[in-house]
Coordinates of N, CA and C in Angstrom, one line a residue:
M1 N 0.8 -1.2 0.0 CA 0.0 0.0 0.0 C 0.9 1.2 0.0
A2 N 0.5 2.2 -0.8 CA 1.3 3.5 -0.9 C 1.2 4.2 0.4
E3 N 2.3 4.9 0.8 CA 2.4 5.7 2.0 C 1.4 6.9 1.8
Q4 N 0.6 7.1 2.9 CA -0.4 8.1 2.9 C 0.2 9.5 3.2
T5 N 1.1 10.0 2.3 CA 1.9 11.2 2.6 C 1.0 12.4 2.4
L6 N -0.1 12.3 1.7 CA -0.9 13.5 1.4 C -2.3 13.4 2.1
A7 N -2.3 12.6 3.2 CA -3.6 12.5 3.9 C -4.1 13.8 4.4
G8 N -5.4 14.0 4.2 CA -6.1 15.2 4.7 C -6.1 16.4 3.7
L9 N -5.4 16.3 2.6 CA -5.3 17.3 1.6 C -6.5 17.2 0.6
R10 N -7.2 18.3 0.4 CA -8.3 18.4 -0.6 C -7.7 19.2 -1.8
V11 N -7.5 18.5 -2.9 CA -6.7 19.0 -4.0 C -7.6 19.2 -5.2
L12 N -7.6 20.4 -5.7 CA -8.4 20.7 -7.0 C -7.5 20.4 -8.2
V13 N -8.0 19.4 -9.0 CA -7.2 18.9 -10.1 C -7.9 19.6 -11.4
T14 N -7.1 20.4 -12.1 CA -7.7 21.2 -13.2 C -7.3 20.8 -14.6
R15 N -6.6 19.7 -14.7 CA -6.2 19.2 -16.0 C -7.4 18.8 -16.8
P16 N -7.3 18.9 -18.2 CA -8.4 18.3 -19.0 C -8.7 16.9 -18.6
A17 N -10.0 16.5 -18.6 CA -10.4 15.2 -18.0 C -9.6 14.1 -18.6
H18 N -9.3 14.0 -19.9 CA -8.6 12.9 -20.4 C -7.1 12.8 -20.0
Q19 N -6.6 13.9 -19.4 CA -5.2 13.9 -18.9 C -5.1 13.8 -17.4
A20 N -6.2 13.7 -16.7 CA -6.1 13.8 -15.3 C -6.2 12.4 -14.5
E21 N -6.5 11.3 -15.3 CA -6.8 10.1 -14.6 C -5.6 9.6 -13.7
G22 N -4.4 9.6 -14.3 CA -3.2 9.2 -13.5 C -3.0 10.0 -12.3
L23 N -3.1 11.3 -12.4 CA -2.9 12.2 -11.3 C -3.9 11.9 -10.2
I24 N -5.1 11.8 -10.6 CA -6.2 11.5 -9.6 C -5.9 10.2 -8.9
D25 N -5.5 9.2 -9.6 CA -5.3 7.9 -9.0 C -4.1 8.0 -8.0
T26 N -3.1 8.7 -8.4 CA -1.9 8.8 -7.5 C -2.3 9.6 -6.2
L27 N -3.0 10.6 -6.4 CA -3.4 11.4 -5.2 C -4.2 10.6 -4.3
Q28 N -5.2 9.8 -4.8 CA -6.0 8.9 -3.9 C -5.1 7.9 -3.2
K29 N -4.2 7.3 -3.9 CA -3.3 6.3 -3.3 C -2.5 6.9 -2.2
Q30 N -2.2 8.2 -2.3 CA -1.3 8.8 -1.3 C -2.2 9.5 -0.2
G31 N -3.5 9.3 -0.2 CA -4.3 9.7 0.9 C -5.0 11.0 0.7
A32 N -4.8 11.7 -0.4 CA -5.4 13.0 -0.7 C -6.8 12.8 -1.2
E33 N -7.6 13.9 -1.2 CA -8.9 13.8 -1.8 C -8.9 14.7 -3.0
P34 N -8.7 14.1 -4.2 CA -8.7 14.9 -5.4 C -10.1 15.3 -5.8
V35 N -10.2 16.6 -6.2 CA -11.4 17.2 -6.7 C -11.3 17.5 -8.1
P36 N -11.9 16.7 -9.0 CA -11.7 17.0 -10.5 C -12.5 18.3 -10.9
F37 N -11.9 19.2 -11.5 CA -12.5 20.4 -12.0 C -11.8 20.9 -13.2
P38 N -11.9 20.2 -14.4 CA -11.2 20.6 -15.6 C -11.4 22.0 -16.0
L39 N -10.3 22.7 -16.2 CA -10.4 24.1 -16.6 C -10.2 24.3 -18.1
L40 N -9.9 23.2 -18.8 CA -9.7 23.3 -20.3 C -10.3 22.0 -20.9
E41 N -10.9 22.2 -22.0 CA -11.3 21.1 -22.9 C -10.6 21.3 -24.2
I42 N -10.1 20.1 -24.7 CA -9.3 20.1 -26.0 C -10.3 19.8 -27.1
A43 N -10.5 20.7 -28.1 CA -11.4 20.5 -29.2 C -10.5 20.4 -30.5
P44 N -10.3 19.2 -31.0 CA -9.5 19.2 -32.3 C -10.2 19.9 -33.4
I45 N -9.4 20.5 -34.3 CA -10.0 21.2 -35.5 C -10.5 20.1 -36.4
D46 N -11.7 20.2 -36.9 CA -12.3 19.2 -37.8 C -12.8 19.9 -39.0
E47 N -13.5 19.2 -39.9 CA -13.9 19.7 -41.2 C -15.0 20.7 -41.1
S48 N -15.6 20.9 -39.9 CA -16.6 22.0 -39.7 C -16.0 23.4 -39.9
D49 N -14.7 23.4 -39.6 CA -13.9 24.7 -39.9 C -13.0 24.4 -41.1
R50 N -13.6 24.5 -42.3 CA -12.9 24.1 -43.5 C -11.6 24.8 -43.7
S51 N -11.5 26.1 -43.5 CA -10.3 26.8 -43.7 C -9.1 26.3 -42.8
A52 N -9.4 26.2 -41.5 CA -8.4 25.8 -40.6 C -8.0 24.3 -40.9
F53 N -9.0 23.5 -41.2 CA -8.8 22.1 -41.5 C -7.9 21.9 -42.7
N54 N -8.2 22.7 -43.8 CA -7.4 22.6 -45.0 C -5.9 23.1 -44.8
L55 N -5.7 24.1 -43.9 CA -4.4 24.6 -43.7 C -3.6 23.5 -43.0
I56 N -4.2 22.8 -42.0 CA -3.4 21.7 -41.3 C -3.1 20.7 -42.3
K57 N -4.1 20.3 -43.2 CA -3.8 19.2 -44.2 C -2.6 19.6 -45.1
A58 N -2.6 20.9 -45.5 CA -1.5 21.3 -46.4 C -0.2 21.2 -45.7
R59 N -0.1 21.6 -44.4 CA 1.1 21.5 -43.7 C 1.6 20.1 -43.6
I60 N 0.7 19.2 -43.3 CA 1.0 17.8 -43.1 C 1.5 17.2 -44.4
L61 N 0.8 17.5 -45.5 CA 1.2 17.0 -46.8 C 2.6 17.4 -47.2
D62 N 3.0 18.6 -46.7 CA 4.4 19.1 -46.9 C 5.4 18.7 -45.9
L63 N 5.1 17.7 -45.1 CA 5.9 17.4 -44.0 C 7.4 17.2 -44.3
D64 N 7.6 16.5 -45.5 CA 9.0 16.2 -45.9 C 9.8 17.4 -46.3
L65 N 9.2 18.6 -46.3 CA 9.9 19.8 -46.7 C 10.6 20.4 -45.4
Y66 N 10.3 19.9 -44.3 CA 10.7 20.6 -43.0 C 12.0 19.9 -42.5
A67 N 12.9 20.7 -41.9 CA 14.1 20.1 -41.3 C 13.7 19.6 -39.9
G68 N 12.7 20.2 -39.3 CA 12.3 19.8 -37.9 C 10.8 20.1 -37.7
V69 N 10.2 19.2 -36.9 CA 8.8 19.3 -36.5 C 8.8 19.3 -35.0
I70 N 8.1 20.3 -34.5 CA 8.1 20.5 -33.0 C 6.7 20.3 -32.5
F71 N 6.6 19.4 -31.5 CA 5.3 19.2 -30.9 C 5.4 19.9 -29.5
V72 N 4.4 20.8 -29.2 CA 4.6 21.6 -28.0 C 3.9 21.0 -26.8
S73 N 3.1 19.9 -26.9 CA 2.4 19.4 -25.8 C 1.9 18.0 -26.1
P74 N 1.5 17.2 -25.0 CA 1.0 15.9 -25.3 C -0.2 15.9 -26.2
N75 N -1.1 17.0 -26.0 CA -2.2 17.0 -26.9 C -1.8 17.3 -28.4
A76 N -0.8 18.1 -28.6 CA -0.3 18.3 -29.9 C 0.3 17.0 -30.5
A77 N 1.0 16.2 -29.6 CA 1.5 14.9 -30.0 C 0.4 13.9 -30.4
R78 N -0.6 13.9 -29.6 CA -1.7 12.9 -29.8 C -2.5 13.2 -31.1
I79 N -2.8 14.5 -31.2 CA -3.6 14.9 -32.4 C -2.7 15.0 -33.6
G80 N -1.5 15.4 -33.5 CA -0.6 15.5 -34.6 C -0.3 14.1 -35.2
E81 N -0.1 13.2 -34.3 CA 0.2 11.8 -34.8 C -1.0 11.3 -35.6
Q82 N -2.2 11.6 -35.2 CA -3.4 11.2 -36.0 C -3.3 11.8 -37.4
W83 N -3.0 13.0 -37.5 CA -2.9 13.7 -38.8 C -1.8 13.1 -39.7
I84 N -0.6 12.9 -39.0 CA 0.5 12.3 -39.8 C 0.2 10.9 -40.3
D85 N -0.4 10.1 -39.4 CA -0.7 8.7 -39.7 C -1.7 8.7 -40.9
A86 N -2.6 9.7 -41.0 CA -3.6 9.7 -42.1 C -3.0 9.9 -43.5
Y87 N -1.8 10.6 -43.5 CA -1.3 11.0 -44.8 C 0.1 10.4 -45.1
W88 N 0.8 9.9 -44.0 CA 2.1 9.4 -44.2 C 2.2 8.0 -43.5
P89 N 1.9 6.9 -44.3 CA 2.0 5.5 -43.8 C 3.3 5.2 -43.2
Q90 N 4.4 5.8 -43.7 CA 5.7 5.8 -43.1 C 6.2 7.2 -42.8
L91 N 6.9 7.4 -41.7 CA 7.4 8.7 -41.4 C 8.4 9.1 -42.4
P92 N 8.3 10.4 -42.9 CA 9.3 10.9 -43.8 C 10.7 10.9 -43.2
L93 N 11.7 10.6 -43.9 CA 13.1 10.6 -43.4 C 13.7 12.0 -43.4
G94 N 14.8 12.1 -42.6 CA 15.5 13.4 -42.6 C 15.0 14.5 -41.8
I95 N 14.0 14.2 -40.9 CA 13.3 15.2 -40.1 C 13.8 15.1 -38.6
D96 N 14.1 16.2 -38.0 CA 14.3 16.1 -36.5 C 12.9 16.3 -35.9
W97 N 12.5 15.2 -35.2 CA 11.3 15.3 -34.4 C 11.6 15.8 -33.0
L98 N 11.0 16.9 -32.6 CA 11.3 17.5 -31.4 C 10.1 17.7 -30.5
A99 N 10.2 17.5 -29.2 CA 9.1 17.6 -28.2 C 9.5 18.5 -27.1
I100 N 8.5 19.3 -26.7 CA 8.7 20.1 -25.5 C 8.2 19.4 -24.3
G101 N 9.1 19.0 -23.5 CA 8.8 18.3 -22.3 C 8.8 16.7 -22.4
A102 N 9.1 16.1 -21.3 CA 9.1 14.6 -21.3 C 7.8 14.0 -21.5
G103 N 6.7 14.6 -21.1 CA 5.4 14.1 -21.3 C 5.0 14.0 -22.8
T104 N 5.4 15.1 -23.5 CA 5.1 15.1 -24.9 C 6.0 14.1 -25.6
A105 N 7.2 13.9 -25.2 CA 8.1 12.9 -25.9 C 7.6 11.5 -25.6
A106 N 7.1 11.3 -24.3 CA 6.6 10.0 -24.0 C 5.4 9.6 -24.8
T107 N 4.5 10.6 -25.0 CA 3.3 10.4 -25.8 C 3.7 10.0 -27.2
L108 N 4.6 10.7 -27.8 CA 5.1 10.4 -29.2 C 5.7 9.1 -29.2
S109 N 6.5 8.7 -28.3 CA 7.2 7.4 -28.3 C 6.1 6.3 -28.3
Q110 N 5.1 6.4 -27.5 CA 4.0 5.5 -27.4 C 3.3 5.3 -28.8
L111 N 3.3 6.4 -29.6 CA 2.7 6.5 -30.9 C 3.6 6.1 -32.0
G112 N 4.9 5.8 -31.7 CA 5.8 5.4 -32.7 C 6.6 6.5 -33.4
I113 N 6.7 7.7 -32.7 CA 7.5 8.8 -33.3 C 8.6 9.0 -32.3
P114 N 9.9 8.8 -32.6 CA 11.0 8.9 -31.7 C 11.4 10.4 -31.7
A115 N 11.0 11.1 -30.7 CA 11.2 12.6 -30.6 C 12.3 12.9 -29.6
Y116 N 13.1 13.9 -29.9 CA 14.1 14.4 -28.9 C 13.5 15.4 -28.0
H117 N 13.9 15.4 -26.7 CA 13.4 16.4 -25.8 C 14.6 16.7 -24.9
V118 N 14.6 17.9 -24.3 CA 15.6 18.3 -23.3 C 15.3 17.6 -22.0
A119 N 16.3 16.9 -21.5 CA 16.0 16.0 -20.4 C 15.3 16.6 -19.2
N120 N 15.8 17.8 -18.8 CA 15.3 18.4 -17.6 C 14.6 19.7 -17.9
G121 N 14.0 19.8 -19.1 CA 13.3 21.0 -19.6 C 11.9 20.7 -20.0
F122 N 11.0 21.6 -19.8 CA 9.6 21.3 -20.1 C 8.9 22.5 -20.8
D123 N 9.7 23.5 -21.3 CA 9.1 24.6 -21.9 C 9.9 25.0 -23.2
S124 N 9.4 26.0 -23.9 CA 10.0 26.5 -25.1 C 11.5 27.0 -24.8
E125 N 11.6 27.7 -23.6 CA 12.9 28.2 -23.3 C 14.0 27.1 -23.2
A126 N 13.6 26.0 -22.6 CA 14.6 24.9 -22.5 C 15.0 24.3 -23.9
L127 N 14.0 24.2 -24.8 CA 14.3 23.6 -26.1 C 15.2 24.6 -26.9
L128 N 14.9 25.9 -26.8 CA 15.6 26.9 -27.5 C 17.1 27.0 -27.0
A129 N 17.3 26.7 -25.7 CA 18.6 26.7 -25.2 C 19.5 25.5 -25.6
D130 N 18.9 24.5 -26.2 CA 19.6 23.3 -26.5 C 20.5 23.6 -27.8
P131 N 21.7 23.0 -27.8 CA 22.6 23.2 -29.0 C 22.0 22.8 -30.3
L132 N 21.0 21.9 -30.3 CA 20.4 21.4 -31.5 C 19.7 22.5 -32.3
L133 N 19.3 23.5 -31.6 CA 18.6 24.7 -32.2 C 19.4 25.9 -32.2
A134 N 20.7 25.8 -32.0 CA 21.6 27.0 -32.0 C 21.8 27.5 -33.4
D135 N 22.0 26.6 -34.4 CA 22.3 27.0 -35.8 C 21.2 26.4 -36.7
V136 N 20.2 27.3 -36.9 CA 19.0 26.9 -37.7 C 18.9 27.8 -38.9
S137 N 19.9 28.5 -39.3 CA 19.8 29.4 -40.4 C 19.4 28.7 -41.7
E138 N 18.4 29.2 -42.4 CA 17.8 28.7 -43.6 C 17.2 27.3 -43.5
K139 N 16.9 26.9 -42.3 CA 16.2 25.7 -42.1 C 14.7 26.0 -41.9
R140 N 13.8 25.0 -42.2 CA 12.4 25.2 -42.1 C 11.8 24.3 -41.0
F141 N 11.0 24.9 -40.1 CA 10.4 24.2 -39.0 C 8.9 24.3 -39.1
L142 N 8.2 23.2 -38.6 CA 6.8 23.2 -38.4 C 6.5 23.0 -36.9
I143 N 5.7 23.9 -36.4 CA 5.3 23.8 -35.0 C 3.9 23.3 -34.9
L144 N 3.6 22.2 -34.2 CA 2.3 21.6 -34.0 C 1.9 22.0 -32.6
R145 N 0.7 22.7 -32.5 CA 0.3 23.3 -31.3 C -1.2 23.5 -31.2
G146 N -1.7 24.1 -30.2 CA -3.1 24.5 -30.1 C -3.2 26.0 -30.5
E147 N -4.4 26.3 -30.9 CA -4.7 27.7 -31.4 C -4.4 28.7 -30.4
G148 N -3.6 29.7 -30.7 CA -3.4 30.8 -29.8 C -2.2 30.5 -28.8
G149 N -1.3 29.6 -29.1 CA -0.2 29.3 -28.2 C 0.8 30.5 -28.2
R150 N 1.8 30.2 -27.3 CA 2.9 31.2 -27.2 C 3.7 31.4 -28.5
E151 N 4.2 32.6 -28.7 CA 5.0 32.9 -29.9 C 6.5 32.9 -29.7
L152 N 7.0 32.6 -28.5 CA 8.4 32.7 -28.2 C 9.2 31.8 -29.1
L153 N 8.7 30.5 -29.3 CA 9.5 29.5 -30.0 C 9.7 30.0 -31.4
A154 N 8.6 30.3 -32.1 CA 8.7 30.7 -33.5 C 9.5 32.0 -33.7
E155 N 9.2 33.0 -32.8 CA 10.0 34.3 -33.0 C 11.5 34.1 -32.8
T156 N 11.9 33.2 -31.8 CA 13.3 33.0 -31.6 C 13.9 32.3 -32.8
L157 N 13.3 31.3 -33.3 CA 13.8 30.5 -34.4 C 13.9 31.4 -35.6
K158 N 12.9 32.3 -35.8 CA 13.0 33.2 -37.0 C 14.2 34.2 -36.8
S159 N 14.4 34.6 -35.5 CA 15.5 35.5 -35.3 C 16.9 34.9 -35.6
R160 N 16.9 33.5 -35.5 CA 18.1 32.8 -35.8 C 18.2 32.4 -37.3
G161 N 17.3 32.9 -38.1 CA 17.4 32.7 -39.5 C 16.5 31.6 -40.1
A162 N 15.7 30.9 -39.3 CA 14.8 29.8 -39.7 C 13.5 30.4 -40.3
T163 N 12.9 29.5 -41.1 CA 11.5 29.8 -41.5 C 10.6 28.9 -40.7
V164 N 9.5 29.4 -40.2 CA 8.6 28.7 -39.3 C 7.2 28.7 -39.7
D165 N 6.6 27.6 -39.8 CA 5.1 27.5 -40.0 C 4.4 26.9 -38.8
Y166 N 3.1 27.2 -38.7 CA 2.3 26.6 -37.6 C 1.3 25.7 -38.2
A167 N 0.9 24.7 -37.5 CA -0.3 23.9 -37.7 C -1.0 23.9 -36.3
D168 N -2.1 24.7 -36.3 CA -2.9 24.8 -35.0 C -3.9 23.7 -35.0
L169 N -3.7 22.7 -34.3 CA -4.4 21.4 -34.4 C -5.7 21.4 -33.5
Y170 N -5.8 22.2 -32.5 CA -6.9 22.2 -31.6 C -7.1 23.5 -31.0
R171 N -8.3 23.6 -30.4 CA -8.6 24.8 -29.6 C -8.8 24.4 -28.1
R172 N -8.4 25.3 -27.2 CA -8.6 25.1 -25.8 C -9.9 25.8 -25.4
V173 N -10.9 25.1 -24.9 CA -12.2 25.7 -24.7 C -12.4 25.7 -23.1
C174 N -12.9 26.7 -22.6 CA -13.3 26.8 -21.2 C -14.6 26.0 -21.0
P175 N -14.5 25.0 -20.1 CA -15.8 24.2 -19.8 C -16.9 25.1 -19.3
S176 N -18.1 24.6 -19.4 CA -19.2 25.3 -18.8 C -19.7 24.6 -17.5
Y177 N -19.8 25.5 -16.5 CA -20.2 25.0 -15.2 C -21.4 25.9 -14.7
S178 N -22.3 25.3 -14.0 CA -23.3 26.1 -13.3 C -22.7 26.8 -12.1
Q179 N -23.4 27.8 -11.6 CA -23.0 28.4 -10.4 C -23.0 27.5 -9.2
A180 N -24.0 26.6 -9.2 CA -24.1 25.6 -8.2 C -22.9 24.6 -8.2
Q181 N -22.5 24.2 -9.4 CA -21.3 23.3 -9.4 C -20.1 24.1 -8.9
I182 N -19.9 25.3 -9.3 CA -18.7 26.1 -8.9 C -18.7 26.2 -7.4
K183 N -19.9 26.6 -6.8 CA -20.0 26.8 -5.4 C -19.7 25.5 -4.6
S184 N -20.3 24.4 -5.1 CA -20.1 23.1 -4.3 C -18.7 22.6 -4.5
T185 N -18.0 22.9 -5.6 CA -16.7 22.3 -5.8 C -15.6 23.2 -5.2
I186 N -15.7 24.5 -5.3 CA -14.6 25.4 -4.9 C -14.9 26.1 -3.5
Y187 N -16.1 26.4 -3.2 CA -16.3 27.2 -2.0 C -17.1 26.5 -0.9
A188 N -17.8 25.5 -1.2 CA -18.6 24.8 -0.1 C -17.7 24.2 0.9
Q189 N -16.7 23.5 0.4 CA -15.7 22.9 1.3 C -14.3 23.5 1.0
R190 N -13.6 23.8 2.1 CA -12.3 24.5 1.9 C -11.4 23.6 1.1
L191 N -10.8 24.1 0.0 CA -9.7 23.4 -0.7 C -8.4 23.6 0.0
S192 N -7.6 22.6 0.0 CA -6.2 22.7 0.6 C -5.3 23.3 -0.4
V193 N -5.4 23.0 -1.7 CA -4.5 23.4 -2.7 C -5.1 23.3 -4.1
I194 N -4.7 24.1 -5.0 CA -5.1 24.1 -6.4 C -3.9 23.8 -7.3
L195 N -4.1 22.8 -8.2 CA -3.0 22.5 -9.2 C -3.3 23.2 -10.5
I196 N -2.5 24.1 -11.0 CA -2.6 24.8 -12.2 C -1.4 24.6 -13.1
T197 N -1.6 24.2 -14.4 CA -0.5 23.9 -15.2 C -0.4 24.8 -16.5
S198 N -1.2 25.8 -16.6 CA -1.1 26.8 -17.7 C -1.8 28.1 -17.3
G199 N -1.3 29.1 -18.0 CA -1.9 30.5 -17.8 C -3.3 30.5 -18.2
M200 N -3.7 29.8 -19.3 CA -5.1 29.8 -19.7 C -6.0 29.2 -18.7
A201 N -5.6 28.1 -18.1 CA -6.3 27.4 -17.0 C -6.5 28.4 -15.8
L202 N -5.5 29.1 -15.5 CA -5.5 30.1 -14.4 C -6.6 31.2 -14.7
D203 N -6.6 31.7 -15.9 CA -7.6 32.7 -16.3 C -9.0 32.1 -16.3
N204 N -9.1 30.9 -16.7 CA -10.5 30.3 -16.7 C -11.0 30.1 -15.3
L205 N -10.1 29.7 -14.4 CA -10.5 29.6 -13.0 C -11.1 30.9 -12.5
L206 N -10.4 32.0 -12.7 CA -10.8 33.3 -12.2 C -12.1 33.7 -12.9
E207 N -12.2 33.4 -14.2 CA -13.4 33.7 -15.0 C -14.6 33.0 -14.4
L208 N -14.5 31.7 -14.1 CA -15.6 30.9 -13.6 C -15.9 31.2 -12.1
A209 N -14.9 31.3 -11.3 CA -15.1 31.3 -9.9 C -15.0 32.7 -9.3
G210 N -14.5 33.7 -10.0 CA -14.4 35.0 -9.5 C -13.1 35.1 -8.6
A211 N -12.6 36.3 -8.5 CA -11.4 36.6 -7.7 C -11.8 36.8 -6.2
E212 N -12.4 35.8 -5.6 CA -12.8 35.9 -4.2 C -11.6 35.7 -3.3
S213 N -11.7 36.3 -2.2 CA -10.5 36.2 -1.3 C -10.3 34.8 -0.8
D214 N -11.3 34.0 -0.7 CA -11.1 32.6 -0.3 C -10.4 31.8 -1.4
L215 N -10.6 32.1 -2.6 CA -9.9 31.5 -3.7 C -8.4 32.0 -3.8
L216 N -8.3 33.3 -3.7 CA -6.9 33.9 -3.9 C -6.0 33.5 -2.7
E217 N -6.6 33.2 -1.6 CA -5.8 32.8 -0.4 C -5.5 31.3 -0.3
T218 N -6.1 30.5 -1.3 CA -5.8 29.1 -1.3 C -4.4 28.8 -1.9
A219 N -3.7 27.9 -1.4 CA -2.4 27.5 -1.9 C -2.5 27.1 -3.4
L220 N -1.6 27.5 -4.2 CA -1.6 27.3 -5.6 C -0.2 26.7 -6.0
I221 N -0.3 25.6 -6.7 CA 1.0 25.0 -7.2 C 1.0 25.1 -8.7
V222 N 2.1 25.7 -9.3 CA 2.2 25.9 -10.7 C 3.6 25.3 -11.2
P223 N 3.7 25.1 -12.5 CA 4.9 24.4 -13.0 C 6.1 25.3 -13.3
S224 N 5.9 26.7 -13.3 CA 7.0 27.5 -13.8 C 6.9 28.9 -13.1
R225 N 8.1 29.6 -13.2 CA 8.1 31.0 -12.7 C 7.2 31.9 -13.5
R226 N 7.1 31.6 -14.8 CA 6.2 32.4 -15.7 C 4.8 32.4 -15.2
I227 N 4.3 31.2 -14.9 CA 2.9 31.1 -14.4 C 2.7 31.6 -13.0
A228 N 3.8 31.4 -12.2 CA 3.8 32.0 -10.9 C 3.6 33.5 -10.9
D229 N 4.3 34.1 -11.8 CA 4.2 35.6 -11.9 C 2.8 36.0 -12.4
L230 N 2.2 35.2 -13.3 CA 0.8 35.5 -13.7 C -0.1 35.4 -12.5
A231 N 0.1 34.3 -11.7 CA -0.8 34.1 -10.6 C -0.7 35.2 -9.6
S232 N 0.6 35.6 -9.3 CA 0.8 36.7 -8.4 C 0.2 38.0 -8.9
A233 N 0.3 38.3 -10.2 CA -0.3 39.5 -10.7 C -1.8 39.5 -10.6
R234 N -2.4 38.3 -10.6 CA -3.9 38.2 -10.5 C -4.4 38.1 -9.1
G235 N -3.5 38.2 -8.1 CA -3.9 38.3 -6.7 C -3.7 37.1 -5.8
F236 N -3.2 36.0 -6.4 CA -2.9 34.8 -5.5 C -1.7 35.1 -4.6
T237 N -1.8 34.6 -3.3 CA -0.8 35.0 -2.4 C 0.0 33.8 -1.9
R238 N -0.4 32.6 -2.1 CA 0.3 31.4 -1.6 C 0.7 30.5 -2.8
I239 N 1.8 30.8 -3.4 CA 2.2 30.2 -4.7 C 3.4 29.3 -4.5
R240 N 3.4 28.1 -4.9 CA 4.6 27.2 -4.9 C 4.9 26.8 -6.3
I241 N 6.1 26.8 -6.7 CA 6.6 26.4 -8.0 C 7.1 25.0 -8.0
A242 N 6.4 24.1 -8.8 CA 6.9 22.7 -8.9 C 8.1 22.7 -9.9
D243 N 8.7 21.5 -10.0 CA 9.8 21.3 -10.9 C 9.4 21.2 -12.3
G244 N 8.1 21.0 -12.6 CA 7.6 20.9 -14.0 C 6.1 20.6 -13.9
P245 N 5.5 20.5 -15.1 CA 4.1 20.3 -15.1 C 3.6 18.8 -15.1
D246 N 4.6 17.9 -15.1 CA 4.2 16.5 -15.0 C 3.6 16.1 -13.7
D247 N 2.9 14.9 -13.7 CA 2.3 14.5 -12.4 C 3.2 14.4 -11.3
S248 N 4.4 13.7 -11.5 CA 5.3 13.5 -10.4 C 5.8 14.8 -9.8
S249 N 6.1 15.8 -10.6 CA 6.6 17.1 -10.1 C 5.6 17.8 -9.3
M250 N 4.3 17.8 -9.8 CA 3.3 18.5 -9.1 C 3.0 17.8 -7.8
I251 N 3.0 16.5 -7.7 CA 2.8 15.8 -6.5 C 3.9 16.0 -5.5
R252 N 5.2 16.1 -6.0 CA 6.3 16.4 -5.1 C 6.1 17.7 -4.4
A253 N 5.6 18.7 -5.2 CA 5.4 20.0 -4.6 C 4.3 20.1 -3.6
L254 N 3.4 19.1 -3.5 CA 2.4 19.0 -2.5 C 2.9 18.5 -1.2
R255 N 4.0 17.8 -1.2 CA 4.5 17.2 0.0 C 5.2 18.2 0.9
P256 N 5.0 18.1 2.2 CA 5.7 19.0 3.1 C 7.2 18.8 3.0
A257 N 7.9 19.9 3.2 CA 9.4 19.8 3.2 C 9.9 18.9 4.3
D258 N 10.9 18.2 4.0 CA 11.5 17.3 5.0 C 12.2 18.2 6.1

């Protein structure tokens, strides 16, 4: 039986539902009470949006023209692999397959795409600091991501002389909750801690629940200094930075210091 190191903690789990199962299971085994409250839904682009769909298709059909393909998240890996599999029965040769974060690389590996990732890095900054992307002049890259993602990766590669294209594979949608659901989940019983892994999830939490003092005074665990700064600017007062956004790092940040 797993050690009950998190006994008594009521933890708000805000990952998209399809990505939260492992985290919820581990929290339960360690004695915590996980409270599922997804703050993002992932909606893949489909043929109902003909223009966006056709742009993705064109990028994928041109896959062999790129020196490198960068997957920015596990969702980009999962949806991107489906697109690639539909048009490329065999992976084109001569491409550097790159992943941001170990979780993204692991998803790609499970799907048969051997992608490189920075061992101890989980964001664009870590990948950009890697020697592999130091000399990219006149090379062409495709970034597979969600609609409206960060621009740092593309802008930095362009500044180094590369050509960069996007394929926006999905939209992040704020789930719909009734006021009764929000009250019973967030305010009726005191939360011990909230787990947040993106700036958009943070904004959706405040949009749904309001910037009430009870919420802003609840402990918040985030995966990076960037998101910690966002949370502080929005009024949160008890912020802890985990080593990364993966389940293990977020759970380690929950444990009391030795």
